[in-house]
Tab-separated table of C-alpha atoms and ligand atoms in Angstrom:
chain	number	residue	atom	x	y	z
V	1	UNK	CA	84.750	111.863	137.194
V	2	UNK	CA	87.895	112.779	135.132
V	3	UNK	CA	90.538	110.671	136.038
V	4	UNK	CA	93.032	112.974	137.624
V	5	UNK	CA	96.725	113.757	135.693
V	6	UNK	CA	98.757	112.342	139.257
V	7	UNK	CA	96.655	109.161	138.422
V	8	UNK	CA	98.669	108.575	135.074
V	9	UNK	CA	101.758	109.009	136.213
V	10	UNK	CA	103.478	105.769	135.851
V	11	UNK	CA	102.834	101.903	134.593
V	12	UNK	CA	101.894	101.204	137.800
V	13	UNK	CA	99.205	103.647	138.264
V	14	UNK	CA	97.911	104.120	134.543
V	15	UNK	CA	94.319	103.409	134.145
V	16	UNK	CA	93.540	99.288	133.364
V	17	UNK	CA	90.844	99.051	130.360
V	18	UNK	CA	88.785	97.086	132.293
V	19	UNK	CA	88.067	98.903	135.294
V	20	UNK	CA	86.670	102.061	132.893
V	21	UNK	CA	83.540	102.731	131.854
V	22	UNK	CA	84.622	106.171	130.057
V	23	UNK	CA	87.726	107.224	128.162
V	24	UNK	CA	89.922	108.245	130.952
V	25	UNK	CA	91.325	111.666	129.735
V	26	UNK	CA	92.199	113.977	131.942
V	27	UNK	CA	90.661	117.248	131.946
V	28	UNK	CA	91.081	119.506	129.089
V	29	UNK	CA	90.699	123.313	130.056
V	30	UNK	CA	90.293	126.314	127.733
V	31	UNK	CA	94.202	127.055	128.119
V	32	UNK	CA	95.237	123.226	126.824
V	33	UNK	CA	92.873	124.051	123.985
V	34	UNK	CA	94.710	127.716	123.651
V	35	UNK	CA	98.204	126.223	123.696
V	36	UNK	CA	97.719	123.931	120.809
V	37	UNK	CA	96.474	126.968	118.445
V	38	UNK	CA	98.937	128.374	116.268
V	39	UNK	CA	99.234	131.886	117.111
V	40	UNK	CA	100.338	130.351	120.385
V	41	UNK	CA	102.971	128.051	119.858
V	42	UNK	CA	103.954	129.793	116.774
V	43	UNK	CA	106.737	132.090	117.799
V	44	UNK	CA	107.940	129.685	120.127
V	45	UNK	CA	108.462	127.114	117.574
V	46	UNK	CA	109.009	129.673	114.477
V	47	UNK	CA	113.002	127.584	113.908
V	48	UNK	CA	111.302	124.479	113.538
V	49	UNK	CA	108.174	125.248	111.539
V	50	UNK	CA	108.277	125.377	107.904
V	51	UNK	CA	107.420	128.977	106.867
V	52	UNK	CA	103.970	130.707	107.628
V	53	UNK	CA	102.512	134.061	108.178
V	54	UNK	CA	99.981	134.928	110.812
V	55	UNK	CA	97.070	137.218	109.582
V	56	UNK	CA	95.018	138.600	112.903
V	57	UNK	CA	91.225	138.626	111.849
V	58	UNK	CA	89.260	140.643	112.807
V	59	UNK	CA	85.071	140.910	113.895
V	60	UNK	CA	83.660	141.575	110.617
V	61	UNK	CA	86.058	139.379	109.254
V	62	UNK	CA	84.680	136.568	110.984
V	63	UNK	CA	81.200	137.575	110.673
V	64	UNK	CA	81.790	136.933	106.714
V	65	UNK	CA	83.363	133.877	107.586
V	66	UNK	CA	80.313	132.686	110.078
V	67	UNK	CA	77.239	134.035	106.917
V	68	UNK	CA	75.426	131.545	105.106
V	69	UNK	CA	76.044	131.619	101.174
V	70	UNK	CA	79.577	132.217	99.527
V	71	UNK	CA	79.870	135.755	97.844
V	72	UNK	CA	83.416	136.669	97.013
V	73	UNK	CA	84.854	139.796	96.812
V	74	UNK	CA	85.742	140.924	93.308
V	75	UNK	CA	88.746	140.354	92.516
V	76	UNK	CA	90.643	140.815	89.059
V	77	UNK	CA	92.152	137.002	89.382
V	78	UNK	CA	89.028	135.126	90.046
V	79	UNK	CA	88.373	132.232	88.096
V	80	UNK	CA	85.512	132.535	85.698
V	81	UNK	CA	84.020	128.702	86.825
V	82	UNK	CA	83.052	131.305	90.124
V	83	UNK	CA	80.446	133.767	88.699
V	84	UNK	CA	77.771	130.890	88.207
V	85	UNK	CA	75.206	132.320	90.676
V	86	UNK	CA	73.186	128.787	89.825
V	87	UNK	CA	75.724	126.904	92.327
V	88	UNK	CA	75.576	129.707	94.716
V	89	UNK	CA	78.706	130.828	94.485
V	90	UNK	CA	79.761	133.934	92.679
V	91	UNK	CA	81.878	136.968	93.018
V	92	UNK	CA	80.186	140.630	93.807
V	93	UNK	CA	81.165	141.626	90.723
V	94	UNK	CA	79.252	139.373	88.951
V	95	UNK	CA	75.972	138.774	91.411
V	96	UNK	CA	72.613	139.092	89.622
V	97	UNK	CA	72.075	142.932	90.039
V	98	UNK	CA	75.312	143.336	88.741
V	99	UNK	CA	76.379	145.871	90.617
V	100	UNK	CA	79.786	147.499	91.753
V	101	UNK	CA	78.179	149.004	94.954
V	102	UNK	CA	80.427	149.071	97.642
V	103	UNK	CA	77.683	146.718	99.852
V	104	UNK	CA	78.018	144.255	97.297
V	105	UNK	CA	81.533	143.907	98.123
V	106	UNK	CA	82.005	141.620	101.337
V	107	UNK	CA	85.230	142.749	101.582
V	108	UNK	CA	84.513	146.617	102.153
V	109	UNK	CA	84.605	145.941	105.931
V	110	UNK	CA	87.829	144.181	106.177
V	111	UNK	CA	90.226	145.669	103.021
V	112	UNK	CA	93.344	145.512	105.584
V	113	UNK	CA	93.039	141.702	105.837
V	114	UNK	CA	92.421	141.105	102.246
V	115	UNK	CA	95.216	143.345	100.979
V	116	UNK	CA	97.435	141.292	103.968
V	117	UNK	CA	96.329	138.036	102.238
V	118	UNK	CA	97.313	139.118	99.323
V	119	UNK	CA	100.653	140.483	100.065
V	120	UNK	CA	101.168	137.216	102.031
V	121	UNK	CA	100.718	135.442	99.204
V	122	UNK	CA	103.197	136.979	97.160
V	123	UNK	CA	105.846	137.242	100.071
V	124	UNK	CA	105.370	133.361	100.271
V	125	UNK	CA	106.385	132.809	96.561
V	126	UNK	CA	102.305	133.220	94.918
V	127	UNK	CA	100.970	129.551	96.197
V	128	UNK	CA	99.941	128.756	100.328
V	129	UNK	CA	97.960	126.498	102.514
V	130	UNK	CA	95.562	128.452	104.575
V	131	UNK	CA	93.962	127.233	108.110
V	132	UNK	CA	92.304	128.875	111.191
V	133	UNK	CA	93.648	128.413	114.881
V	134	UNK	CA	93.542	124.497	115.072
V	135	UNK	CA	92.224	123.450	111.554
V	136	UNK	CA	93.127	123.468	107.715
V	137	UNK	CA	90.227	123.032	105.381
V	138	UNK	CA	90.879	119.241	104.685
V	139	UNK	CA	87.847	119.056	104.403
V	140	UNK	CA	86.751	121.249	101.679
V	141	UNK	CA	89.212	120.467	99.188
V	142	UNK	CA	86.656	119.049	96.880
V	143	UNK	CA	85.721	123.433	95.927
V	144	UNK	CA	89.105	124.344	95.033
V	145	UNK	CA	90.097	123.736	91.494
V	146	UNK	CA	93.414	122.200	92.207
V	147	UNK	CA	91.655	119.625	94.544
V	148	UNK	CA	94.008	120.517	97.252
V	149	UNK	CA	94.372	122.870	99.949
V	150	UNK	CA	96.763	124.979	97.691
V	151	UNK	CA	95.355	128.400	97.102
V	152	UNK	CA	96.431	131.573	94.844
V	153	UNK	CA	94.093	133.852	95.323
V	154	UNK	CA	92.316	135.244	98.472
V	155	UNK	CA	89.386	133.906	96.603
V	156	UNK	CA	90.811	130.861	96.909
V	157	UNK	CA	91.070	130.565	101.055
V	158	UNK	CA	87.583	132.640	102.174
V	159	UNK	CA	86.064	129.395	99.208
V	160	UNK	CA	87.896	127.150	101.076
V	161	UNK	CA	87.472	128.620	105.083
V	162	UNK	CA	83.916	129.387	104.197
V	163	UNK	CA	83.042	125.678	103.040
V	164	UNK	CA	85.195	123.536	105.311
V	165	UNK	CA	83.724	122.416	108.927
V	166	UNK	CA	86.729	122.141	110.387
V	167	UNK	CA	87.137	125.418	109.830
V	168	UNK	CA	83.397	126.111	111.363
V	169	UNK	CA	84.651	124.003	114.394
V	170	UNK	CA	87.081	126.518	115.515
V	171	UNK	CA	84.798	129.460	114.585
V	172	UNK	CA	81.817	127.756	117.004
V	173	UNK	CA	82.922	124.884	118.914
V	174	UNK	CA	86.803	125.252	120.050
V	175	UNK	CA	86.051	125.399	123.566
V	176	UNK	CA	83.296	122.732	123.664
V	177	UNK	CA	84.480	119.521	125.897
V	178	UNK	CA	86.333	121.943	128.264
V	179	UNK	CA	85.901	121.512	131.892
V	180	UNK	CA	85.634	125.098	132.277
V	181	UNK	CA	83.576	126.377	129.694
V	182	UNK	CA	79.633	125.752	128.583
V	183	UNK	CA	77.961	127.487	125.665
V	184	UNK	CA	75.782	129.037	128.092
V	185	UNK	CA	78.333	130.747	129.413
V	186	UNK	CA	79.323	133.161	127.101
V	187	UNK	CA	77.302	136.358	127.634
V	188	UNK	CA	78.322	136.303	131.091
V	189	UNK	CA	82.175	135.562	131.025
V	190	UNK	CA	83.024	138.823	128.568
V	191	UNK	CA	85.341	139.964	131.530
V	192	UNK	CA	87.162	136.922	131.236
V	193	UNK	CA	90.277	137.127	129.361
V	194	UNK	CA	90.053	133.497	127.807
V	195	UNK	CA	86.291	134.296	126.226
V	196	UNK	CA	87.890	136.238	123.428
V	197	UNK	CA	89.823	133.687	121.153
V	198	UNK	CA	92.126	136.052	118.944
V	199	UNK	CA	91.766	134.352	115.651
V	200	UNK	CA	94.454	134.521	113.251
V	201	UNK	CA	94.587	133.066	109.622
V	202	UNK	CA	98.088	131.172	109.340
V	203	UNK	CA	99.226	131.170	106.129
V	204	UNK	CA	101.514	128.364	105.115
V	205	UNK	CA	104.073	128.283	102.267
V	206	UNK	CA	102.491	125.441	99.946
V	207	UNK	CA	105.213	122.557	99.974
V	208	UNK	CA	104.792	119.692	98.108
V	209	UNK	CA	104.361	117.304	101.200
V	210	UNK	CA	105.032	113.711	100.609
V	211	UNK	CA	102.462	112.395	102.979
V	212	UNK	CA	104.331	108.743	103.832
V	213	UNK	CA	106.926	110.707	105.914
V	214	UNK	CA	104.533	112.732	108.267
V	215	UNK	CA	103.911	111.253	111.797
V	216	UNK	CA	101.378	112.178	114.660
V	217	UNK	CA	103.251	111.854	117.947
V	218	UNK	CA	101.423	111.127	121.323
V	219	UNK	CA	102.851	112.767	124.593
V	220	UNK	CA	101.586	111.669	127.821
V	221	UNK	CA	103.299	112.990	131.459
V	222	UNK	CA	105.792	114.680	129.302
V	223	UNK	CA	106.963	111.523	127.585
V	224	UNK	CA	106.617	110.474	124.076
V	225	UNK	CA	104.728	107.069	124.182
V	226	UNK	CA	103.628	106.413	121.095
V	227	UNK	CA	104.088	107.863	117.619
V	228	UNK	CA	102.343	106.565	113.657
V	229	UNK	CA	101.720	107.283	110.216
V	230	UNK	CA	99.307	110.257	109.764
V	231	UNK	CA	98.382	109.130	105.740
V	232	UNK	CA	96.913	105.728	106.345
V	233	UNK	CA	98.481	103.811	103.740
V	234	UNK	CA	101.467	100.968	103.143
V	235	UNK	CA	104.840	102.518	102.387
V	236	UNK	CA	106.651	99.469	102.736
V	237	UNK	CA	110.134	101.431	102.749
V	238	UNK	CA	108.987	102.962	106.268
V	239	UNK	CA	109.424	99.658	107.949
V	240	UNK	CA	113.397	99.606	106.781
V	241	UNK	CA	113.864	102.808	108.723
V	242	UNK	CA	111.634	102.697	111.608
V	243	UNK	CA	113.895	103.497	113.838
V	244	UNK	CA	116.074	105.785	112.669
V	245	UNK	CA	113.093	107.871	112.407
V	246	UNK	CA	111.891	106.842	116.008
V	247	UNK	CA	115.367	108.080	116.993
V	248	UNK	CA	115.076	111.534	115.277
V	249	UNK	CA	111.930	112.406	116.575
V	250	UNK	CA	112.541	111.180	119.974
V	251	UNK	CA	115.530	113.588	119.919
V	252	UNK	CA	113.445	116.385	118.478
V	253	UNK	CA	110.918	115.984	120.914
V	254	UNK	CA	113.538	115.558	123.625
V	255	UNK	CA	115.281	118.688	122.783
V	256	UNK	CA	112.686	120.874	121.336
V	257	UNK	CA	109.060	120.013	122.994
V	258	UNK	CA	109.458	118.280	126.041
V	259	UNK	CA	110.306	120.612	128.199
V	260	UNK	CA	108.852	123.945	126.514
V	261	UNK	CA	105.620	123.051	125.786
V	262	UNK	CA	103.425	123.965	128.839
V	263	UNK	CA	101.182	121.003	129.167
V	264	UNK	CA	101.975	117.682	129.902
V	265	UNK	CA	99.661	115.877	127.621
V	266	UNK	CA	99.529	116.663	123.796
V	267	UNK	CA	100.192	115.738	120.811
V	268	UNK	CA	101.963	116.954	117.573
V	269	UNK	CA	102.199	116.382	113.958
V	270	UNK	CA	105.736	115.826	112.150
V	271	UNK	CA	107.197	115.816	108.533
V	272	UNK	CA	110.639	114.096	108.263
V	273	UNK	CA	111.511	114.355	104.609
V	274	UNK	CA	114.846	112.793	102.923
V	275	UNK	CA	117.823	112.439	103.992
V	276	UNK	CA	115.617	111.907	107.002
V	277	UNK	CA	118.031	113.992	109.280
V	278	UNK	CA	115.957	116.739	110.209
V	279	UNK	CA	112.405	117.293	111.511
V	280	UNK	CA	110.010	119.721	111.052
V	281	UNK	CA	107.048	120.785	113.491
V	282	UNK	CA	103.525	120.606	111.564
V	283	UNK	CA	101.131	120.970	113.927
V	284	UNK	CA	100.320	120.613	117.424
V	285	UNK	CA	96.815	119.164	118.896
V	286	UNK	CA	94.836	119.320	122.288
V	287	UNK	CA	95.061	115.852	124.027
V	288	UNK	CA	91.688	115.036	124.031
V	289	UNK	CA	88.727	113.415	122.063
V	290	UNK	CA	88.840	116.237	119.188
V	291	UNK	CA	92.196	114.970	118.126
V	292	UNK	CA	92.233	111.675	115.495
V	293	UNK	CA	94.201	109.528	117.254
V	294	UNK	CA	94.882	107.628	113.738
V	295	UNK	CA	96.242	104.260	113.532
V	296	UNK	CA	95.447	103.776	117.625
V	297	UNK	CA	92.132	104.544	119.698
V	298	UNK	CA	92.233	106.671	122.544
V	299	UNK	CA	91.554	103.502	124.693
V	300	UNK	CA	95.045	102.021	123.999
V	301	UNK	CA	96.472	105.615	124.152
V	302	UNK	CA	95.477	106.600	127.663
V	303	UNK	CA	96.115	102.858	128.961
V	304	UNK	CA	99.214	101.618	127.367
V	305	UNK	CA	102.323	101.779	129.846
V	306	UNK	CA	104.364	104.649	129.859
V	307	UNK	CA	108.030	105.080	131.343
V	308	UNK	CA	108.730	106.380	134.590
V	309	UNK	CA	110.890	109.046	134.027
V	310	UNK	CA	111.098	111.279	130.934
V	311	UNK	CA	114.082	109.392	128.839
V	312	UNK	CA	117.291	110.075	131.004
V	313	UNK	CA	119.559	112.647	129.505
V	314	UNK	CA	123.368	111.125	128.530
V	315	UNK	CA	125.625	111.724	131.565
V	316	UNK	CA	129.075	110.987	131.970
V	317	UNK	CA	129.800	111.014	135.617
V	318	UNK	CA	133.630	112.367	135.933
V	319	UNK	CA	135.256	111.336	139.409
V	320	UNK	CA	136.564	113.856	141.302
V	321	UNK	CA	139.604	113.351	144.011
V	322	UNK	CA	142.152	110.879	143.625
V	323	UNK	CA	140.312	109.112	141.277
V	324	UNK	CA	140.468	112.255	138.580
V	325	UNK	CA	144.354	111.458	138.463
V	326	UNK	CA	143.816	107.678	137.219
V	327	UNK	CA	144.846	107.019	134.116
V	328	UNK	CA	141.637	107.076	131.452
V	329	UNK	CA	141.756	103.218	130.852
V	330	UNK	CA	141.258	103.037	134.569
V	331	UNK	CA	138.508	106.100	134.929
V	332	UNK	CA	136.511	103.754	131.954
V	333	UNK	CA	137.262	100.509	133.604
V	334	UNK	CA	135.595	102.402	136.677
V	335	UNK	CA	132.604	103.822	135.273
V	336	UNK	CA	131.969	100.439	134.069
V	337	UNK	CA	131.985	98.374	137.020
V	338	UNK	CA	129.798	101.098	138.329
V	339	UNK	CA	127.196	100.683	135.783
V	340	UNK	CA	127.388	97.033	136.232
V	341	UNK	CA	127.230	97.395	139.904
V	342	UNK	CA	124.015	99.843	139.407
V	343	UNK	CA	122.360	97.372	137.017
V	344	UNK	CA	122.814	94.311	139.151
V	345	UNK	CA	120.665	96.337	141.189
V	346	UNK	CA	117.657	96.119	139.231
V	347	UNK	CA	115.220	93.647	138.341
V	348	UNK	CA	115.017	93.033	134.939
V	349	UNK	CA	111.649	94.425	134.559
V	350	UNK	CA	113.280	97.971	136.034
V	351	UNK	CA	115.838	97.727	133.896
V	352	UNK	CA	113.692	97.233	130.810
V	353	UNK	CA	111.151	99.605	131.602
V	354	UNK	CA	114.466	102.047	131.736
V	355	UNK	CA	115.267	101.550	128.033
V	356	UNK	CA	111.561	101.884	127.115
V	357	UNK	CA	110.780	102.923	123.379
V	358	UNK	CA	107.500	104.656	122.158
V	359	UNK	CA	105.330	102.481	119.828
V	360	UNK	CA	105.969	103.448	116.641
V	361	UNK	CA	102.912	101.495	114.096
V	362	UNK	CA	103.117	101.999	110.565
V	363	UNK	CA	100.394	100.568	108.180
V	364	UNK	CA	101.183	97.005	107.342
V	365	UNK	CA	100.618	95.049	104.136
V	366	UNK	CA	96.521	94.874	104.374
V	367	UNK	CA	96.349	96.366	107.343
V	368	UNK	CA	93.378	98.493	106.352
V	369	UNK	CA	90.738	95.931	107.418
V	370	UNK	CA	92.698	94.881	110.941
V	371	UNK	CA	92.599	98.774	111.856
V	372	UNK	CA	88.946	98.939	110.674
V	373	UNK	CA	89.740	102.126	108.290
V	374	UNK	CA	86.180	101.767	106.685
V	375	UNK	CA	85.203	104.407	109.438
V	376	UNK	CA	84.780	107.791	107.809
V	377	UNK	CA	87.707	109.906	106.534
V	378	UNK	CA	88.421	112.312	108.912
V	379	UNK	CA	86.811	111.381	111.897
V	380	UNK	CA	88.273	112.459	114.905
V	381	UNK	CA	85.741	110.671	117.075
V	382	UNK	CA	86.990	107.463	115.763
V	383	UNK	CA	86.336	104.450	118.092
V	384	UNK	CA	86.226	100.986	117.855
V	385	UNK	CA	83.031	99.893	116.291
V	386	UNK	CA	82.477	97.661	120.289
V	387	UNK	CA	82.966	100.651	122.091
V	388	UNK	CA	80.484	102.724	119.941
V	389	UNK	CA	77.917	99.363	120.301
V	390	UNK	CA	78.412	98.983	123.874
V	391	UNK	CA	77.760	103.147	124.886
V	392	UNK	CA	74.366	102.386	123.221
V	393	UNK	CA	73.650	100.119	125.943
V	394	UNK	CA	74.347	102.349	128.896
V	395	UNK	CA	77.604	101.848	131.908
V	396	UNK	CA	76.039	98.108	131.949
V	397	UNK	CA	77.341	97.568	128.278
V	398	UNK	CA	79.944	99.963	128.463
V	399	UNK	CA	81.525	97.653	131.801
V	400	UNK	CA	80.772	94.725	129.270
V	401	UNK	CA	83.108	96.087	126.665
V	402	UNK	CA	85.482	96.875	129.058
V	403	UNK	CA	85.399	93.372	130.412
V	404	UNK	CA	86.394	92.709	126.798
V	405	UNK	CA	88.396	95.132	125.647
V	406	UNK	CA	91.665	93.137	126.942
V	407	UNK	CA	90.927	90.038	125.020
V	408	UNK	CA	90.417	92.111	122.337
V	409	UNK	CA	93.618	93.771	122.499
V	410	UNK	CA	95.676	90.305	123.424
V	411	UNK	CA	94.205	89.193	120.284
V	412	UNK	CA	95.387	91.791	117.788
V	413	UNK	CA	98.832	91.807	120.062
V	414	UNK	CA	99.095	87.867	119.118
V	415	UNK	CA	98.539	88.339	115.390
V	416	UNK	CA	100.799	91.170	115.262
V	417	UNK	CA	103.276	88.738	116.288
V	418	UNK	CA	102.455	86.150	114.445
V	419	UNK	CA	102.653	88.308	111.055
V	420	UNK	CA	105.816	89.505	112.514
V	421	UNK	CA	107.034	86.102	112.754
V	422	UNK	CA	106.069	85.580	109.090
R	1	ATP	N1	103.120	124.094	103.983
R	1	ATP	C1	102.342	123.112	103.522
R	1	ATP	N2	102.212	122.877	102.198
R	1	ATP	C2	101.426	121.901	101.714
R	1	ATP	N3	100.715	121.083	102.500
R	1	ATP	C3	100.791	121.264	103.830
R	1	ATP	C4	101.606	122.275	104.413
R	1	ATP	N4	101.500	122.206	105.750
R	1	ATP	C5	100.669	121.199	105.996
R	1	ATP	N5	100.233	120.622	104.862
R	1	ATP	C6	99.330	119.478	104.730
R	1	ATP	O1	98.137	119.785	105.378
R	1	ATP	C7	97.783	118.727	106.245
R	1	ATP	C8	96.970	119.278	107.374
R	1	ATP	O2	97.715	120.237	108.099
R	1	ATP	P1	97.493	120.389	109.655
R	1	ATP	O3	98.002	119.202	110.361
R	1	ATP	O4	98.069	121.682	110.065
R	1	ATP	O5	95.893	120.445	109.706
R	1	ATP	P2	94.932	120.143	110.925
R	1	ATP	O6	93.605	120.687	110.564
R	1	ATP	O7	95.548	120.614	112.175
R	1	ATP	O8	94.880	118.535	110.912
R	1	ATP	P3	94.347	117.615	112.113
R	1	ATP	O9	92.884	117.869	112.245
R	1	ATP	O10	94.672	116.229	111.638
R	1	ATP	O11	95.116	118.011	113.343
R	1	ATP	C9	99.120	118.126	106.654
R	1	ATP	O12	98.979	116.781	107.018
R	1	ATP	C10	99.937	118.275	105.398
R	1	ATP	O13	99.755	117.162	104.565
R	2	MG	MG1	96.070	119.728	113.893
């Protein structure tokens, strides 16, 4: 059984590792999978997001997206490296009847959308990043001649889209893992309103990202627990300004996400580039297994302590009565023998868990090997190489591992002291 949201709600109730023998998430419905896609939360978040264009797709659209083989519509700008039918791919123009048949163009069913794409791309200054709902081609980078996800040409995105499995994810599996949902299902449910996904291609304005400044951020109950790197290598200047970043996204998050988003649990994807003053919404992601949860497992994500209360807004109490005609030296002497007086109150552990901080982990000097990033590129199933070992063996291993699992965890927690103490 799921473990229910109530159940995380504080330290004292979150899940201990070793009393699990799954991944306690708690249940992920069709609508937490439909809030994290980008036609959703984009007009909510439009201030924040750097600019992007929303294309609506349509059936056939998506039926040329779904086919087997790669035929492009012609298309004056292709590149030439396209028409070699040997590889498979190849423009209608140039297929091996060489005709200029209106069948032979895949595009004939869905001219709107291509003449949007490529108006798009000139209203977003001739260069973009495309991606579906939930996923960019990362993927499939390895087709496009610039080696990135930067595209000129709607050539460009239906080469990349078409060859990327991301992309294929959202086309056939977005709903898969949700409570209320099974494949099976589908025939049956075309009354219900969430069966229809309306896919959009979101085109982005290509930026020239620099990837040590973007950061996934992990929300649980509403609070931001713990945030890292997304690009998994060392930028030793990160560590110098740890937390004046931790400080700017905890503010964004505090004023912009916290309390508009409508789930509790998610997580979303930063960029914070110099001065470092101002943050910029990339992305946001289901809370569940689907999402890479990078530089931490899912374990330590769903069982680390949490605050009790969303951070506290700043108040300043003002007295009213007599005491709003003391003099201010007085009012401040006041409010601070009140705060002392509330403090005294508390034990120390209340009153650290009070100022608690997210965990903010960047990639240390050789860290590569202590975060075992030999797994694939990519892979947002990652889990610890025990945990994948110990599901082979059925609950009896998996209790094993969990039996384990804090050992394991007190033991990278020592030697990330002791490298901090170096
Ligand atoms: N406007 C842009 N210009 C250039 N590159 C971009 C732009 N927007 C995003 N990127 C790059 O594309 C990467 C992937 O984008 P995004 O996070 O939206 O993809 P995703 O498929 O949702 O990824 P994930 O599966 O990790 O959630 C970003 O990390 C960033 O490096
Ligand atoms: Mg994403």
């Amino acid at each position: 059984m799921p473990v229910a949201e109530a159940d995380l709600a504080d330290a004292s109730t979150t899940p201990q590792p070793q009393s699990l023998t799954r991944l306690p998430f708690p249940q992920c419905t069709r609508l937490h999978i439909l809030h994290c896609s980008y036609h959703y939360w984009h007009p909510k978040y439009r201030a924040i997001t750097p600019k992007a264009r929303l294309i609506p797709l349509s059936q056939p659209f998506l039926d040329y997206l779904r086919a087997d083989g790669i035929i492009l519509p012609p298309d004056d700008n292709a590149p030439e490296a396209w028409s070699d039918s040997d590889s498979g791919l190849y423009s209608s123009t140039d297929n091996p009847s060489d005709s200029e048949d209106e069948d032979d163009d895949p595009s004939a069913q869905w001219r709107e959308i291509h003449q949007s794409i490529k108006s798009t791309i000139a209203e977003l200054g001739g260069k973009v990043v495309p991606k579906l709902n939930w996923s960019a081609p990362k993927d499939a980078t390895w087709i496009n001649a610039t080696n990135s996800m930067e595209c000129r040409t709607p050539s460009d995105i239906y080469l990349l889209l078409k060859s990327s499995n991301f992309v294929t994810h959202d086309l056939e599996h977005a709903f898969d893992d949700c409570e209320d949902y099974s494949h099976s299902d589908t025939a049956a449910s075309a009354a219900d309103p969430l069966s229809e996904i309306p896919y959009h291609l979101v085109l982005r304005k290509y930026l020239l990202l620099n990837p040590s400044v973007e950061f996934r951020c992990f929300v649980r109950n509403r609070k931001l627990i713990a945030l890292c790197q997304r690009d998994l290598n060392h930028f030793e200047f990160l560590f110098k300004m740890q937390s004046k970043l931790r400080d700017r996204i905890q503010k964004f998050f505090d004023e912009k996400l916290r309390d508009t988003f409508p789930d509790e649990n998610f997580t979303f994807d930063v960029y914070v580039p110099p001065p470092h003053d101002r943050v910029w919404l990339i992305d946001l992601n289901p809370w569940a297994i689907r999402t890479d949860p990078l530089i931490f497992s899912w374990m330590e994500l769903l069982t680390m302590p949490e605050p009790r209360l969303p951070a506290p807004a700043q108040t300043v109490r003002i007295p009213l009565g007599p005491a709003a005609q003391l003099p201010v030296s007085e009012l401040q002497a006041m409010q601070l023998l009140e705060s002392d007086s509330e403090e005294s109150l508390l034990s120390e552990e209340e009153a650290e868990e009070d100022i608690f901080v997210p965990e903010f982990r960047l990639v240390k000097r050789d860290d590569p090997e202590a975060y075992n990033f030999n797994t694939p590129q990519f892979s947002a199933h990652k889990l610890p190489r025990e945990v994948v070992d110990a599901s082979k063996e059925g609950v009896g291993g998996l209790r094993e591992f969990a039996d384990q699992w804090k050992d394991i965890l007190a033991k990278r927690q020592q030697a990330d002291q002791d490298s901090d103490g170096d």
